[in-house]
């Protein structure tokens, strides 16, 4: 870096380039987009959980002034429109294929959850579309709802030809070895753990503006998607049968996703389809209640856990039998989430020689469930880290020391787990030690005693998590049933004046790519941040991409950028060699200059850029004009961020209110590009984890009504539900990507729920409470205390 | 259709609108001021907060027609030309935003909070922001931003 300049490169907490437009109200989100003559869509949704549709009458609704069209499942079928797809197929334990029922974009014969799309009303104002929607007369013949996950297999059949409402019955690991460990164990820890159902609740509701261009026979769809290219592929190839070249998808500023905006939804497909039929732009924006009803939900597992310990308190086996609620239809990645993103994480940070898991993916008459922040990994971590605490308590060992005893030692990497993954690198004890020190673990008992004097039960809880990020490599994903490749692409375009545009296939919906990715360019090419533009979210500007989820943007997308930069430098060297009349091999690139090694002959990066576009005298047999390079990067492995989070809570036993009083964590995300952005991601993840552990729950009643379908009923974490957080990190650099980065987006949401529940249980142990299901609401905590006390008195 | 006249970000405006038009729709659709966001349908999220006669108000819960003659300030109206309001600047410096969707409402709430109360404790800031939901930041840096701005604004 030239002297006197501010460091804008890797490792600098540069303030974000994107902030100004958001802070001044100039962000451009999908609902901000309006087109002349646009029509508005409103969806008539099923008010019942499970029913056959006897008839749909639309004549009264169609007569409302301003209504342009009403479409039903019959219209969809008549037009030969395909259904929404399942993006991942697994094989059943017995070797048979899993069940993949159709998922029409408008229900035709049957509805399978409250909120299922039954008809689409299009009118010249939203008000008219909504009031016409009220007049659509649907006669339902109700069938028994299937709501309770535990008994879902024994209830009414949701999809024809599907046995026991089971989409799949999948396994991973060595059952015989695990059973042998369990039978030879000195002690077996047995528990049942429930992972509660959540609604992702990105603050920006989903929206779509679809425009059909009659002259070009092409479409533009603005959408709140996390991955425009994948959306284009699915909507074109599987649903509407449009050539991909005729479809442009633009995801402008997107107000959070957390997984819920990965998938193609019925509404986007319907608006696109209708825009051609009506030859007008069609706009749809969800209100929050629709979002609750029809965004893909998250989590919702019941797990039976058995952990085998030898006489030295080492874990020798783990068996987990899981029921995963996937709802009324299979959402795009709903199969991957509870299987390969879940079962493979059951080894946690621990050296466990035998693991076996069986997962049954169940159909219920509830909204589809899919990936939500962490996707499978939070659910796995909850199992491992809650069981670690239960085990530590049963053997009377300090939970931190019990974890330390069972950690994979730092000299054991690369470490092959019993559940398919190979961790490339990690060092878990230092992050544990650091987190213990940050929260003053040693001083806890005196804080507990002090709290007791104030009438509060204080508890502390740990969670040492690991996650697998940057889902990859494509070959492995394909072999395991994934129907996509999980590489990423980048184009680095150097303009004649030396400014740079980077076209990335990832998508930023709050993660700060405009800044972080520009820092990579700054570091490598020496170009100031202001001269670097990051372009994302537009299928017509970006060659291809797989979008953003699973903390893949930096590890996969950032590495693709780095590889394209390598190519820019390599070409720059050839141009410099030509200009300086030197040998290609003698050119070095350093501090933004191409230098003939060992001499003072050099060309600046800007001179090379200009020369590339003013190629006088270029030897065209070996040197093309221009300076633009593309890289597609398919990673060799997942990345494995890990760390320890510790929560400290105080419980008021008279009200059951849990207050989070302190939080400390130390994570290992490999190298950090922008520490400020990384810490922000951790804070946000913890916020969502605290929500899951203490407040949030998607609750269906027995009839299948979603009782928590608004912010009045679904308890979102607010500023006073969270503490200030102490967040630190240590680094073991990822061994298989150029940047040595791992990913940080989901860590907080993965680590925090078990840490919190462990803390709540730790606080209440003196009262005899040994477990509490999420969310640990005041009512539930209060009841648990009452029950424990009644039991103690008996 | 009644005519509603008000001041929006310092400029006098007058429009004929249906009498059931919410302030947020008036701002977003009639005025094209899309910085004010809609995040819910129950007046719970705060994404739509603007200032009306100096008080922060959820613009999804009031009719524009009720505000004839009022002085309305939105997120678009608080910077001084190119110079950000100290609260906006503090959010930028402290990474108090991620996706930016809650941010306009959050900033408008925070300005009123700091303007109306002096020497806010962390707890008071957290409680003062209770009407705003942010799904991205875990509030940690939002609270820091407000503390920072409070110092700069002499609060
Ligand atoms: S949109 Fe006004 S409070 Fe949510
Ligand atoms: S920054 Fe995304 S909701 Fe607050």
XYZ file of N, CA and C in Angstrom, chain A residues 218-219 228-238 241-249 539-540 543-544:
78
model
N -40.602 -10.952 -24.716
C -39.707 -11.231 -23.588
C -40.292 -10.640 -22.313
N -39.660 -10.997 -21.201
C -40.181 -10.604 -19.886
C -39.102 -9.929 -19.056
N -31.253 -14.491 -8.475
C -31.983 -14.240 -9.720
C -31.778 -15.304 -10.801
N -30.574 -15.800 -10.983
C -30.362 -16.754 -12.071
C -31.068 -18.078 -11.828
N -31.015 -18.531 -10.593
C -31.671 -19.788 -10.274
C -33.185 -19.638 -10.448
N -33.680 -18.478 -10.043
C -35.107 -18.203 -10.224
C -35.451 -18.236 -11.707
N -34.586 -17.623 -12.518
C -34.847 -17.586 -13.957
C -34.873 -19.003 -14.527
N -33.888 -19.778 -14.118
C -33.811 -21.150 -14.617
C -35.085 -21.924 -14.279
N -35.509 -21.808 -13.030
C -36.663 -22.603 -12.596
C -37.946 -22.119 -13.271
N -38.147 -20.814 -13.277
C -39.411 -20.291 -13.821
C -39.476 -20.543 -15.326
N -38.340 -20.447 -16.004
C -38.338 -20.637 -17.460
C -38.434 -22.110 -17.831
N -37.567 -22.910 -17.240
C -37.449 -24.290 -17.694
C -38.535 -25.198 -17.138
N -38.966 -24.942 -15.905
C -39.855 -25.906 -15.254
C -41.293 -25.434 -15.134
N -42.089 -22.433 -19.220
C -41.633 -22.812 -20.553
C -41.247 -21.612 -21.412
N -40.486 -20.708 -20.833
C -40.012 -19.518 -21.563
C -38.521 -19.723 -21.836
N -38.032 -19.362 -23.040
C -36.574 -19.456 -23.224
C -35.870 -18.539 -22.224
N -34.822 -19.021 -21.593
C -34.149 -18.199 -20.583
C -33.668 -16.869 -21.148
N -33.296 -16.897 -22.422
C -32.797 -15.663 -23.037
C -33.888 -14.605 -23.163
N -35.135 -15.002 -22.968
C -36.249 -14.054 -23.089
C -36.720 -13.556 -21.725
N -35.985 -13.878 -20.715
C -36.423 -13.511 -19.361
C -35.292 -12.793 -18.638
N -35.595 -11.586 -18.172
C -34.627 -10.853 -17.355
C -35.178 -10.779 -15.944
N -34.376 -11.195 -14.981
C -34.817 -11.069 -13.596
C -33.918 -10.079 -12.891
N -30.023 -10.535 -14.160
C -29.588 -11.634 -15.040
C -29.107 -11.134 -16.398
N -29.490 -9.920 -16.787
C -29.004 -9.420 -18.080
C -27.613 -8.809 -17.990
N -23.326 -12.800 -16.077
C -23.369 -13.977 -16.945
C -24.100 -15.154 -16.310
N -23.799 -15.474 -15.053
C -24.547 -16.515 -14.373
C -24.207 -16.469 -12.891
